[in-house]
Amino acid sequence: ELMVGFMIGAQPFCGSRERVYAIYPNLSSDQEVSVTTTACKRGFVSRWAFAVGLGMVFGCSKDAIFVTSGGAEEVISQDIEGLFRGKTVNGYPPIDFSVNSDCRGIRLEIHQDNLYFLYPGTDGCRYVLVYSLLYKWWISSWRFDAMPVWKRLIAASVTSPSVRYSGLPQMVSIREALSPELRPAMIR
C-alpha cells in the first residue's frame, strides 16, 4: 500500500509501509513513469509519519525513526527504541500502534533545526519528543492528557453554575482547562 509521496531536490519518491521507491520519467515507452526500489528497506507506519527537510526524508516505521536521502536508511531513534518495542523509556510509555488502524496519531514534523515526533502512548496520553538535527540527540518532550482542551471547556460548561445560553462557561480560562502537568511549562 502506497502511503506517501515526496520530492528530494528534483527527484520524486513514493513510500509504502515496507520501503521507499524512486520514480523516474519513462521516455522510451508508453508508460508515464518507471518505479524502482531504493536501498531504503523501511517503510512508513502512516501517511503522516514522515517529514521532508534538509535534503532528506525522515520517516517512522513500526520499529524505528529513520532518515534517508534515497539511499540506505540511517536509524536515529536508538535512544528511544524501547518505545517501539513495548517498553517504557525514561518514564515515557510505549507507542500505542493500536489507536487507529492506520496509525494516524503518529506524526513527524520539522521546524527549524528540530524533528518533532508525535505519538499516542499506551497510557492514553499523547507525547511529543523533539530530536535536534544539529546535535543528533533527543532534547525535550511534552505530554498531553487524553482529553483535549476543547473537551475540557465543554465539560466545565456542563458542571459550572455560571453557564451562558450558548453552553460555554462565562469564566473558564485556558489555564483551568490545561492539565496540571502543562501549567508550569506554559504559564510563567
Short mmCIF file of C-alpha atoms in Angstrom, two decimals:
data_model
loop_
_atom_site.label_atom_id
_atom_site.label_comp_id
_atom_site.label_asym_id
_atom_site.label_seq_id
_atom_site.Cartn_x
_atom_site.Cartn_y
_atom_site.Cartn_z
CA GLU A 1 0.00 0.00 0.00
CA LEU A 2 1.49 3.31 -1.06
CA MET A 3 1.49 5.76 1.83
CA VAL A 4 3.40 8.93 0.91
CA GLY A 5 4.89 10.83 -1.99
CA PHE A 6 7.65 13.41 -1.71
CA MET A 7 10.46 15.18 -3.56
CA ILE A 8 14.10 15.43 -2.55
CA GLY A 9 15.57 18.05 -4.81
CA ALA A 10 14.28 17.27 -8.30
CA GLN A 11 13.87 13.52 -7.61
CA PRO A 12 10.36 12.23 -6.83
CA PHE A 13 9.89 9.31 -4.43
CA CYS A 14 6.98 7.35 -3.02
CA GLY A 15 6.86 5.18 0.05
CA SER A 16 4.84 2.22 1.21
CA ARG A 17 4.56 0.51 4.57
CA GLU A 18 7.50 -1.68 3.51
CA ARG A 19 10.04 0.51 1.66
CA VAL A 20 10.84 3.63 -0.42
CA TYR A 21 10.70 3.77 -4.24
CA ALA A 22 12.27 6.21 -6.71
CA ILE A 23 10.13 7.49 -9.59
CA TYR A 24 11.68 8.26 -12.99
CA PRO A 25 10.06 9.62 -16.16
CA ASN A 26 9.88 6.93 -18.81
CA LEU A 27 10.91 8.45 -22.12
CA SER A 28 11.24 5.21 -24.09
CA SER A 29 7.79 3.60 -23.76
CA ASP A 30 4.08 4.31 -23.40
CA GLN A 31 4.29 4.29 -19.61
CA GLU A 32 4.40 7.70 -17.98
CA VAL A 33 6.89 6.76 -15.25
CA SER A 34 9.08 3.92 -14.06
CA VAL A 35 9.39 2.99 -10.42
CA THR A 36 12.42 1.28 -8.88
CA THR A 37 13.21 0.27 -5.33
CA THR A 38 15.80 2.23 -3.38
CA ALA A 39 18.30 0.97 -0.85
CA CYS A 40 15.96 2.12 1.94
CA LYS A 41 14.31 -1.01 3.32
CA ARG A 42 11.99 0.69 5.81
CA GLY A 43 8.51 2.00 5.14
CA PHE A 44 6.13 4.44 6.79
CA VAL A 45 3.69 3.49 9.52
CA SER A 46 1.13 6.09 8.35
CA ARG A 47 0.52 8.80 5.79
CA TRP A 48 1.55 11.42 8.35
CA ALA A 49 4.65 9.65 9.68
CA PHE A 50 7.17 11.45 7.50
CA ALA A 51 8.78 14.87 7.12
CA VAL A 52 10.91 16.25 4.30
CA GLY A 53 13.67 18.73 5.01
CA LEU A 54 17.38 19.40 4.74
CA GLY A 55 17.58 17.33 1.55
CA MET A 56 16.35 14.20 3.33
CA VAL A 57 13.15 12.47 4.35
CA PHE A 58 12.56 11.43 7.94
CA GLY A 59 10.18 8.54 8.48
CA CYS A 60 8.63 6.49 11.24
CA SER A 61 8.32 2.75 10.68
CA LYS A 62 6.93 0.13 13.07
CA ASP A 63 10.35 -0.30 14.69
CA ALA A 64 12.29 2.98 14.34
CA ILE A 65 12.56 6.57 13.18
CA PHE A 66 14.87 6.77 10.19
CA VAL A 67 16.33 9.25 7.72
CA THR A 68 17.22 8.70 4.07
CA SER A 69 18.09 10.76 1.03
CA GLY A 70 17.15 7.96 -1.35
CA GLY A 71 19.90 5.54 -0.33
CA ALA A 72 20.16 3.23 2.66
CA GLU A 73 18.36 4.45 5.76
CA GLU A 74 20.01 5.60 8.98
CA VAL A 75 18.16 4.93 12.22
CA ILE A 76 18.07 7.97 14.53
CA SER A 77 15.88 6.56 17.30
CA GLN A 78 18.37 4.25 19.05
CA ASP A 79 17.96 6.17 22.34
CA ILE A 80 14.19 5.61 22.37
CA GLU A 81 13.94 2.25 20.59
CA GLY A 82 12.23 0.68 23.60
CA LEU A 83 9.14 2.79 22.83
CA PHE A 84 8.75 0.85 19.58
CA ARG A 85 9.18 -2.49 21.37
CA GLY A 86 6.51 -2.02 24.06
CA LYS A 87 8.89 -0.79 26.81
CA THR A 88 8.82 2.37 28.90
CA VAL A 89 11.85 4.61 28.26
CA ASN A 90 12.82 7.29 30.82
CA GLY A 91 9.25 7.42 32.10
CA TYR A 92 7.65 7.65 28.65
CA PRO A 93 5.18 4.87 27.82
CA PRO A 94 5.47 2.79 24.65
CA ILE A 95 3.85 3.82 21.38
CA ASP A 96 0.28 2.62 21.06
CA PHE A 97 0.11 1.35 17.48
CA SER A 98 -3.47 0.12 18.04
CA VAL A 99 -5.06 3.58 18.46
CA ASN A 100 -6.09 3.74 14.80
CA SER A 101 -5.80 1.04 12.20
CA ASP A 102 -3.86 3.49 10.04
CA CYS A 103 -1.74 4.89 12.93
CA ARG A 104 -2.75 8.46 12.11
CA GLY A 105 -1.78 9.57 15.62
CA ILE A 106 1.88 9.08 14.75
CA ARG A 107 3.35 12.13 13.01
CA LEU A 108 6.68 13.72 12.19
CA GLU A 109 7.30 17.41 11.55
CA ILE A 110 10.40 19.54 11.02
CA HIS A 111 10.60 23.05 12.39
CA GLN A 112 13.84 24.99 12.22
CA ASP A 113 16.56 22.55 13.33
CA ASN A 114 14.31 20.10 15.17
CA LEU A 115 12.32 17.00 14.28
CA TYR A 116 9.07 16.66 16.24
CA PHE A 117 7.79 13.13 16.84
CA LEU A 118 4.14 12.95 17.97
CA TYR A 119 2.78 9.64 19.21
CA PRO A 120 -0.06 8.18 21.31
CA GLY A 121 1.16 6.43 24.45
CA THR A 122 -0.27 3.24 25.86
CA ASP A 123 -1.48 5.29 28.87
CA GLY A 124 -3.97 7.20 26.68
CA CYS A 125 -1.96 10.43 26.58
CA ARG A 126 -0.20 11.97 23.58
CA TYR A 127 3.51 12.70 23.59
CA VAL A 128 5.81 14.93 21.57
CA LEU A 129 9.52 14.12 21.53
CA VAL A 130 11.97 16.58 19.97
CA TYR A 131 15.14 15.48 18.16
CA SER A 132 17.87 18.05 17.49
CA LEU A 133 19.02 17.70 13.89
CA LEU A 134 22.15 19.71 14.72
CA TYR A 135 23.27 17.81 17.80
CA LYS A 136 21.67 14.46 16.83
CA TRP A 137 20.01 13.66 20.14
CA TRP A 138 16.59 13.87 21.78
CA ILE A 139 16.40 17.23 23.54
CA SER A 140 12.91 17.69 25.03
CA SER A 141 9.38 16.37 25.29
CA TRP A 142 5.77 17.19 26.16
CA ARG A 143 2.87 15.18 27.49
CA PHE A 144 -0.78 15.94 26.70
CA ASP A 145 -3.72 14.44 28.53
CA ALA A 146 -6.12 12.24 26.65
CA MET A 147 -8.87 14.88 26.87
CA PRO A 148 -8.23 17.85 24.55
CA VAL A 149 -8.67 21.42 25.80
CA TRP A 150 -11.91 21.96 23.86
CA LYS A 151 -13.45 18.92 25.53
CA ARG A 152 -12.36 20.22 28.93
CA LEU A 153 -14.04 23.54 28.18
CA ILE A 154 -17.30 21.83 27.25
CA ALA A 155 -17.11 19.55 30.30
CA ALA A 156 -16.52 22.59 32.52
CA SER A 157 -19.53 24.36 30.99
CA VAL A 158 -21.79 21.45 31.87
CA THR A 159 -20.72 21.37 35.53
CA SER A 160 -20.36 25.13 36.05
CA PRO A 161 -23.29 27.01 37.63
CA SER A 162 -22.44 30.10 35.57
CA VAL A 163 -23.37 28.80 32.15
CA ARG A 164 -24.49 31.14 29.40
CA TYR A 165 -27.20 30.12 26.99
CA SER A 166 -24.52 29.25 24.41
CA GLY A 167 -23.42 26.31 26.52
CA LEU A 168 -19.99 27.74 27.33
CA PRO A 169 -18.99 28.89 30.80
CA GLN A 170 -18.53 32.58 31.50
CA MET A 171 -15.14 32.22 33.15
CA VAL A 172 -13.21 29.11 32.19
CA SER A 173 -9.69 30.06 31.27
CA ILE A 174 -7.33 28.01 29.17
CA ARG A 175 -5.20 27.70 32.32
CA GLU A 176 -8.06 25.92 34.10
CA ALA A 177 -8.61 23.66 31.11
CA LEU A 178 -4.97 22.57 30.85
CA SER A 179 -3.72 19.58 32.76
CA PRO A 180 -1.66 20.33 35.87
CA GLU A 181 1.43 18.85 34.20
CA LEU A 182 1.36 21.52 31.47
CA ARG A 183 0.59 24.56 33.62
CA PRO A 184 4.13 25.25 34.89
CA ALA A 185 5.61 24.85 31.43
CA MET A 186 3.12 27.04 29.58
CA ILE A 187 2.15 29.71 32.11
CA ARG A 188 5.00 31.62 33.65
#
